[in-house]
Coordinates of C-alpha atoms in Angstrom, one line a residue:
X3 CA 108.0 147.2 158.3
X4 CA 105.3 148.0 160.7
X5 CA 101.6 147.0 160.3
X6 CA 98.7 148.6 161.9
X7 CA 96.3 146.5 164.0
X8 CA 93.6 146.4 161.3
X9 CA 96.1 145.1 158.7
X10 CA 97.3 142.4 161.1
X11 CA 93.7 141.2 161.7
X12 CA 93.2 140.9 157.9
X13 CA 96.4 138.9 157.4
X14 CA 95.8 136.3 160.1
X15 CA 93.2 134.3 158.2
X16 CA 95.4 134.2 155.1
X17 CA 98.5 133.1 157.0
X18 CA 96.5 130.4 158.7
X19 CA 95.0 129.0 155.5
X20 CA 98.4 129.0 153.8
X21 CA 100.0 127.1 156.8
X22 CA 97.1 124.6 156.8
X23 CA 97.6 123.8 153.1
X24 CA 101.3 123.4 153.5
X25 CA 101.0 121.1 156.5
X26 CA 98.4 119.0 154.7
X27 CA 100.3 118.5 151.5
X28 CA 100.4 114.9 150.3
X29 CA 97.8 114.0 152.9
X30 CA 94.2 112.8 152.6
X31 CA 92.9 116.0 154.2
X32 CA 95.0 118.1 151.8
X33 CA 93.8 116.3 148.8
X34 CA 90.1 116.7 149.8
X35 CA 90.6 120.4 150.6
X36 CA 92.3 121.0 147.2
X37 CA 89.6 119.2 145.3
X38 CA 86.9 121.2 147.0
X39 CA 88.6 124.4 145.7
X40 CA 89.0 123.2 142.1
X41 CA 86.5 124.0 139.3
X42 CA 83.8 121.4 138.7
X43 CA 84.9 119.5 135.5
X44 CA 81.2 118.8 134.6
X45 CA 80.5 122.5 134.6
X46 CA 83.5 123.1 132.3
X47 CA 82.2 120.5 129.9
X48 CA 78.5 121.5 130.2
X49 CA 78.0 125.3 130.9
X50 CA 74.6 126.0 132.5
X51 CA 73.7 128.6 129.8
X52 CA 75.3 126.9 126.8
X53 CA 74.4 128.3 123.4
X54 CA 73.4 125.6 121.0
X55 CA 75.3 125.7 117.7
X56 CA 73.1 126.6 114.6
X57 CA 72.2 123.6 112.5
X58 CA 70.8 123.4 109.0
X59 CA 67.1 124.3 108.8
X60 CA 67.0 125.1 112.5
X61 CA 63.9 126.9 113.6
X62 CA 64.4 130.1 115.7
X63 CA 61.5 131.0 118.0
X64 CA 62.6 133.7 120.4
X65 CA 60.3 136.5 121.5
X66 CA 59.3 139.1 118.8
X67 CA 61.7 141.7 120.2
X68 CA 64.7 139.4 119.5
X69 CA 63.7 138.1 116.1
X70 CA 65.6 139.6 113.2
X71 CA 64.9 139.4 109.5
X72 CA 67.3 136.9 107.8
X73 CA 70.3 138.6 106.2
X74 CA 69.5 137.0 102.9
X75 CA 65.8 138.2 102.9
X76 CA 65.3 139.6 99.3
X77 CA 64.6 143.3 99.0
X78 CA 62.3 142.5 96.1
X79 CA 59.8 141.0 98.5
X80 CA 57.5 143.5 100.1
X81 CA 56.7 143.2 103.8
X82 CA 53.0 143.6 104.7
X83 CA 52.6 147.0 106.4
X84 CA 52.3 146.8 110.2
X85 CA 53.1 143.0 110.4
X86 CA 55.6 141.6 112.8
X87 CA 58.0 138.7 112.4
X88 CA 57.0 135.7 114.4
X89 CA 59.3 132.8 113.4
X90 CA 62.2 132.1 111.1
X91 CA 63.4 128.8 109.6
X92 CA 66.8 129.2 108.1
X93 CA 68.0 127.2 105.1
X94 CA 71.5 125.8 104.6
X95 CA 71.9 127.8 101.4
X96 CA 70.1 130.3 99.2
X97 CA 69.0 127.6 96.9
X98 CA 67.0 126.0 99.6
X99 CA 63.8 127.4 101.0
X100 CA 63.9 129.9 103.9
X101 CA 60.6 130.4 105.7
X102 CA 59.5 133.4 107.7
X103 CA 56.2 133.6 109.6
X104 CA 54.4 136.9 110.2
X105 CA 51.5 138.1 112.3
X106 CA 49.1 141.0 111.7
X107 CA 45.9 142.3 113.3
X108 CA 44.4 142.6 109.8
X109 CA 42.2 140.0 108.2
X110 CA 43.7 137.4 105.9
X111 CA 41.6 138.8 103.0
X112 CA 43.5 142.1 103.4
X113 CA 46.8 140.3 103.3
X114 CA 45.8 138.4 100.2
X115 CA 44.6 141.5 98.3
X116 CA 47.8 143.4 99.3
X117 CA 50.1 140.7 97.9
X118 CA 48.1 140.0 94.8
X119 CA 48.3 143.7 93.9
X120 CA 51.8 144.4 95.2
X121 CA 53.5 141.4 93.5
X122 CA 52.0 142.2 90.2
X123 CA 52.8 145.9 90.3
X124 CA 56.4 145.0 91.4
X125 CA 56.9 142.9 88.2
X126 CA 56.5 139.4 89.6
X127 CA 55.0 136.6 87.5
X128 CA 52.1 135.0 89.4
X129 CA 52.5 131.2 89.0
X130 CA 49.8 130.2 91.4
X131 CA 47.0 132.4 92.7
X132 CA 45.3 131.7 96.0
X133 CA 41.9 132.6 94.4
X134 CA 42.3 129.7 92.0
X135 CA 43.9 127.1 94.2
X136 CA 42.2 125.7 97.3
X137 CA 45.6 125.3 99.2
X138 CA 45.7 129.1 99.8
X139 CA 49.2 129.5 98.3
X140 CA 50.3 132.5 96.3
X141 CA 53.4 131.6 94.3
X142 CA 55.3 134.1 92.2
X143 CA 58.7 134.3 90.5
X144 CA 61.0 137.1 89.5
X145 CA 64.3 136.2 87.7
X146 CA 66.0 133.6 89.9
X147 CA 63.8 134.2 92.9
X148 CA 60.7 132.3 93.9
X149 CA 58.3 133.4 96.7
X150 CA 55.5 131.4 98.2
X151 CA 53.0 133.2 100.5
X152 CA 50.9 130.8 102.6
X153 CA 47.6 132.4 103.5
X154 CA 46.0 129.4 105.2
X155 CA 48.1 128.8 108.3
X156 CA 45.7 127.4 111.0
X157 CA 47.5 128.9 114.0
X158 CA 46.6 132.3 115.4
X159 CA 49.4 133.9 117.5
X160 CA 48.1 136.1 120.4
X161 CA 45.1 137.3 118.4
X162 CA 47.2 137.9 115.2
X163 CA 46.5 136.6 111.8
X164 CA 49.3 134.3 110.8
X165 CA 50.8 133.9 107.3
X166 CA 54.2 132.8 106.0
X167 CA 56.6 134.1 103.3
X168 CA 58.9 131.4 101.9
X169 CA 61.6 132.2 99.4
X170 CA 64.5 130.5 97.5
X171 CA 66.8 131.2 94.5
X172 CA 67.4 129.1 91.4
X173 CA 70.8 129.9 89.9
X174 CA 69.7 128.0 86.7
X175 CA 67.0 130.6 86.1
X176 CA 69.7 133.2 85.6
X177 CA 72.0 130.9 83.6
X178 CA 69.1 130.1 81.2
X179 CA 68.5 133.7 80.3
X180 CA 70.3 134.9 77.2
X181 CA 73.1 137.4 77.7
X182 CA 72.8 140.9 76.4
X183 CA 75.0 141.5 73.3
X184 CA 76.6 144.8 72.6
X185 CA 74.2 145.3 69.7
X186 CA 71.3 145.2 72.1
X187 CA 72.8 148.0 74.3
X188 CA 71.3 151.5 74.2
X189 CA 74.6 152.8 72.8
X190 CA 74.4 150.6 69.7
X191 CA 70.7 150.0 68.9
X192 CA 69.8 147.4 66.3
X193 CA 67.8 148.9 63.4
X194 CA 65.8 145.7 63.2
X195 CA 64.9 145.6 66.8
X196 CA 61.4 146.8 66.2
X197 CA 60.6 143.7 64.1
X198 CA 62.3 141.2 66.5
X199 CA 60.3 139.1 68.9
X200 CA 60.0 140.3 72.5
X201 CA 62.8 139.4 74.8
X202 CA 62.2 136.9 77.7
X203 CA 62.6 139.8 80.1
X204 CA 59.7 141.7 78.7
X205 CA 57.5 138.6 78.6
X206 CA 58.1 137.9 82.4
X207 CA 57.4 141.5 83.5
X208 CA 53.6 141.9 83.3
X209 CA 51.8 145.1 84.0
X210 CA 49.6 145.3 87.1
X211 CA 46.4 145.1 85.2
X212 CA 45.4 145.9 81.6
X213 CA 45.3 149.7 81.2
X214 CA 43.1 149.5 78.1
X215 CA 40.0 148.8 80.1
X216 CA 36.9 150.8 79.0
X217 CA 34.1 152.4 80.9
X218 CA 32.1 149.3 80.3
X219 CA 34.2 147.6 83.1
X220 CA 32.7 150.0 85.7
X221 CA 29.6 148.6 87.4
X222 CA 26.5 150.3 85.9
X223 CA 25.3 151.7 89.2
X224 CA 28.7 153.5 89.8
X225 CA 29.6 154.5 86.2
X226 CA 28.2 158.0 86.2
X227 CA 29.6 158.9 89.6
X228 CA 33.1 157.5 88.7
X229 CA 33.3 159.2 85.3
X230 CA 32.2 162.6 86.8
X231 CA 35.0 162.3 89.4
X232 CA 37.5 161.3 86.7
X233 CA 36.6 164.5 84.7
X234 CA 37.8 166.8 87.5
X235 CA 41.2 165.0 87.5
X236 CA 41.0 162.8 90.6
X237 CA 41.3 159.7 88.5
X238 CA 42.4 159.1 84.9
X239 CA 40.0 160.1 82.2
X240 CA 39.3 156.6 80.9
X241 CA 39.2 155.3 84.5
X242 CA 41.4 152.2 84.1
X243 CA 41.1 149.3 86.5
X244 CA 37.9 150.4 88.1
X245 CA 37.4 147.1 90.0
X246 CA 40.9 147.0 91.4
X247 CA 41.4 147.7 95.2
X248 CA 42.4 151.2 96.1
X249 CA 45.1 151.7 98.7
X250 CA 44.8 153.8 101.8
X251 CA 47.4 156.2 100.5
X252 CA 45.7 156.6 97.1
X253 CA 42.4 157.3 98.8
X254 CA 43.8 159.8 101.2
X255 CA 45.2 161.8 98.3
X256 CA 42.0 161.5 96.3
X257 CA 39.9 162.5 99.4
X258 CA 41.9 165.7 99.9
X259 CA 42.0 166.6 96.2
X260 CA 38.2 166.0 95.7
X261 CA 37.3 168.1 98.8
X262 CA 39.5 171.0 97.8
X263 CA 38.3 171.0 94.2
X264 CA 34.6 171.0 95.2
X265 CA 35.2 173.8 97.7
X266 CA 37.8 175.7 95.6
X267 CA 35.9 178.9 96.2
X268 CA 35.5 178.4 99.9
X269 CA 39.0 178.4 101.5
X270 CA 37.5 177.7 105.0
X271 CA 36.4 174.3 103.8
X272 CA 39.6 173.2 102.2
X273 CA 42.1 170.9 103.8
X274 CA 45.6 172.4 104.2
X275 CA 48.4 170.4 102.7
X276 CA 51.3 169.7 105.1
X277 CA 54.6 171.2 104.4
X278 CA 57.8 169.1 104.0
X279 CA 59.3 170.5 107.2
X280 CA 56.4 169.2 109.3
X281 CA 57.3 166.5 111.9
X282 CA 55.8 163.2 110.4
X283 CA 52.9 161.9 112.4
X284 CA 53.2 158.3 111.1
X285 CA 56.4 156.3 111.1
X286 CA 55.7 154.8 107.7
X287 CA 54.9 158.2 106.0
X288 CA 58.1 160.2 106.0
X289 CA 58.3 163.7 104.6
X290 CA 59.6 162.4 101.2
X291 CA 56.6 160.0 100.8
X292 CA 54.6 160.8 97.6
X293 CA 51.4 161.1 99.7
X294 CA 52.9 162.9 102.7
X295 CA 51.3 166.3 102.1
X296 CA 47.8 164.8 102.0
X297 CA 48.1 162.2 104.7
X298 CA 49.9 164.5 107.1
X299 CA 47.4 167.2 106.3
X300 CA 44.4 164.9 107.2
X301 CA 46.1 164.0 110.5
X302 CA 46.9 167.6 111.4
X303 CA 43.3 168.5 110.7
X304 CA 42.1 165.8 113.0
X305 CA 40.2 164.0 110.2
X306 CA 42.0 160.6 110.6
X307 CA 43.1 158.8 113.8
X308 CA 46.6 159.7 114.9
X309 CA 48.7 160.6 117.9
X310 CA 47.6 164.2 117.4
X311 CA 44.0 163.2 117.9
X312 CA 44.8 161.3 121.1
X313 CA 45.1 157.8 119.5
X314 CA 48.5 156.5 120.8
X315 CA 48.1 153.3 118.9
X316 CA 47.9 155.0 115.5
X317 CA 51.7 155.1 114.9
X318 CA 51.5 153.8 111.4
X319 CA 49.3 154.7 108.5
X320 CA 49.9 151.7 106.2
X321 CA 49.6 153.7 102.9
X322 CA 50.1 150.6 100.7
X323 CA 47.5 148.5 102.4
X324 CA 44.1 148.2 100.7
X325 CA 41.4 150.6 101.9
X326 CA 38.4 148.9 103.7
X327 CA 34.8 149.9 103.9
X328 CA 34.9 150.9 107.6
X329 CA 37.9 153.3 107.0
X330 CA 36.3 154.7 103.9
X331 CA 33.3 155.9 106.0
X332 CA 35.5 156.8 109.0
X333 CA 37.6 159.3 106.8
X334 CA 34.9 160.6 104.5
X335 CA 31.9 161.3 106.9
X336 CA 33.7 164.1 108.9
X337 CA 34.1 166.0 105.6
X338 CA 30.3 165.6 105.1
X339 CA 29.1 166.7 108.5
X340 CA 31.8 169.3 109.3
X341 CA 31.0 168.8 113.0
X342 CA 31.7 166.4 115.8
X343 CA 30.4 162.8 115.3
X344 CA 27.6 161.6 117.6
X345 CA 28.2 158.9 120.2
X346 CA 27.3 155.5 119.0
X347 CA 27.1 151.8 119.9
X348 CA 26.9 148.5 118.1
X349 CA 23.3 148.2 119.1
X350 CA 22.4 151.6 117.6
X351 CA 24.0 150.6 114.3
X352 CA 22.1 147.3 114.3
X353 CA 18.8 149.1 114.9
X354 CA 19.2 151.9 112.4
X355 CA 21.1 150.3 109.6
X356 CA 20.0 146.7 110.3
X357 CA 23.6 145.4 109.7
X358 CA 23.9 141.8 110.9
X359 CA 27.6 142.1 111.2
X360 CA 27.7 145.4 113.2
X361 CA 29.7 143.7 116.0
X362 CA 32.6 143.3 113.5
X363 CA 32.9 147.0 112.9
X364 CA 35.9 148.9 114.3
X365 CA 34.9 150.9 117.3
X366 CA 36.3 154.1 115.8
X367 CA 34.1 153.8 112.8
X368 CA 30.8 153.2 114.7
X369 CA 30.1 156.9 115.1
X370 CA 30.8 157.8 111.5
X371 CA 28.5 155.0 110.3
X372 CA 25.7 156.3 112.5
X373 CA 26.2 159.9 111.3
X374 CA 26.2 158.6 107.7
X375 CA 22.7 157.1 108.3
X376 CA 21.4 160.6 109.1
X377 CA 22.4 161.8 105.6
X378 CA 19.4 160.1 104.1
X379 CA 19.7 159.2 100.4
X380 CA 23.1 161.1 100.3
X381 CA 24.6 158.7 102.7
X382 CA 27.9 157.2 101.4
X383 CA 26.9 153.7 102.3
X384 CA 23.6 153.9 100.3
X385 CA 25.3 155.6 97.3
X386 CA 28.3 153.3 97.1
X387 CA 27.0 149.9 98.3
X388 CA 23.2 150.2 97.8
X389 CA 20.8 148.4 100.0
X390 CA 22.5 145.8 102.2
X391 CA 22.0 144.2 105.6
X392 CA 25.7 143.2 105.7
X393 CA 28.2 146.0 105.9
X394 CA 31.3 143.7 105.6
X395 CA 33.6 146.3 107.3
X396 CA 36.9 144.6 106.4
X397 CA 36.0 144.2 102.7
X398 CA 38.3 146.1 100.4
X399 CA 37.1 149.1 98.4
X400 CA 37.5 149.3 94.6
X401 CA 38.6 152.4 92.7
X402 CA 35.1 152.9 91.3
X403 CA 33.6 152.6 94.8
X404 CA 36.0 155.2 96.2
X405 CA 35.2 157.6 93.3
X406 CA 31.5 157.2 94.0
X407 CA 32.0 158.1 97.6
X408 CA 33.9 161.3 96.6
X409 CA 31.1 162.4 94.2
X410 CA 29.2 164.2 97.0
X411 CA 30.3 166.2 100.0
X412 CA 27.6 167.5 102.4
X413 CA 25.1 166.8 105.1
X414 CA 21.3 166.8 105.1
X415 CA 20.9 168.8 101.9
X416 CA 23.7 171.3 102.5
X417 CA 26.4 170.0 100.1
X418 CA 27.8 169.9 96.6
X419 CA 28.2 167.3 93.9
X420 CA 30.9 166.8 91.4
X421 CA 28.3 167.1 88.6
X422 CA 27.4 170.6 89.8
X423 CA 31.1 171.6 89.7
X424 CA 31.4 170.3 86.1
X425 CA 28.3 172.2 85.0
X426 CA 29.6 175.4 86.5
X427 CA 33.0 175.0 84.8
X428 CA 31.3 174.3 81.4
X429 CA 29.0 177.3 81.5
X430 CA 30.4 180.0 79.1
X431 CA 31.3 183.3 80.6
X432 CA 29.1 186.1 79.2

């Protein structure tokens, strides 16, 4: 067999090393050379990037992008819209407490209001309310599941409000519940069921708030406004739960409905509802969301911040989060002025409104608040909140306050009230 010159050059070092190892066998030099080529036993026993084995109640603190929700996180527990998972402490079993820590740019008051309303509406039994206890814990139970929401964590993570959701299951809670007998099934109703005492299940599933509230529960200053708006079908006729916080999604729908009813005879002032085939603007408001048509319609009309209006940060709408004062004004005022909002600064708000907390107002809402001032006595802030030197921009808005804001649409005398619409509809046709 013949080899070319390049092949011979490559084989020479290999032949030389083989010969050297053979000649040095059983010698000191051979042993040293062999040891230098062997794997380091310390590295075999202690890898440089060894993964530590998971232990009971081990805390996981990798960056946000790598954190995953525990596999046993109950679907019954709502996750605060727009929040991000910060830390997880796993439990050894479902009967022990698993802790998750979350971060959000919203205030802790918004988080508290959200969970107080959401847990109740989802059928949880509130055991301890953060409003009643100084420890800031909101504790609720549902069947065998217990959740504790800690709203008073001291740490702030990278400018985010921090709160925790701890949960565990109690198997005895299920075992203690009476089993359903065949006579209690829908197929074989018990004729005496109407006279029997309520089942434990019905006792532990409270309604969100009493629906038998009367108009006397509405603050006197807001009553006439709220009842007028209820009469055109925006809210229920008896206006239940007037002092309950309204969500962003609920207000978006009410805003569109009120505007379109007041301007029912002027198509050019109506907001067009989005169609189901539209590409969703917000990731948390898909086409099958109950408020999609209104929320998407507001975004497509440029009336709320979104990627369509150039706000690349507005990727989520958070429809289930409580509406705050600054967003009430930000969304409502453009439908009053029907024109571009003026430029504004915090100093201008302080000088004109006299708000001591103007520096806390979202920069997007500054211009709307200034434009609202120019509406005189018809300003939303004056009609809804009265005279005040504290705007409290992050304070939640009640259903009665939201209705009061929707009672009038217009700017500097050119507008319409819900009362006028009611009177026109009640006038008999000659």
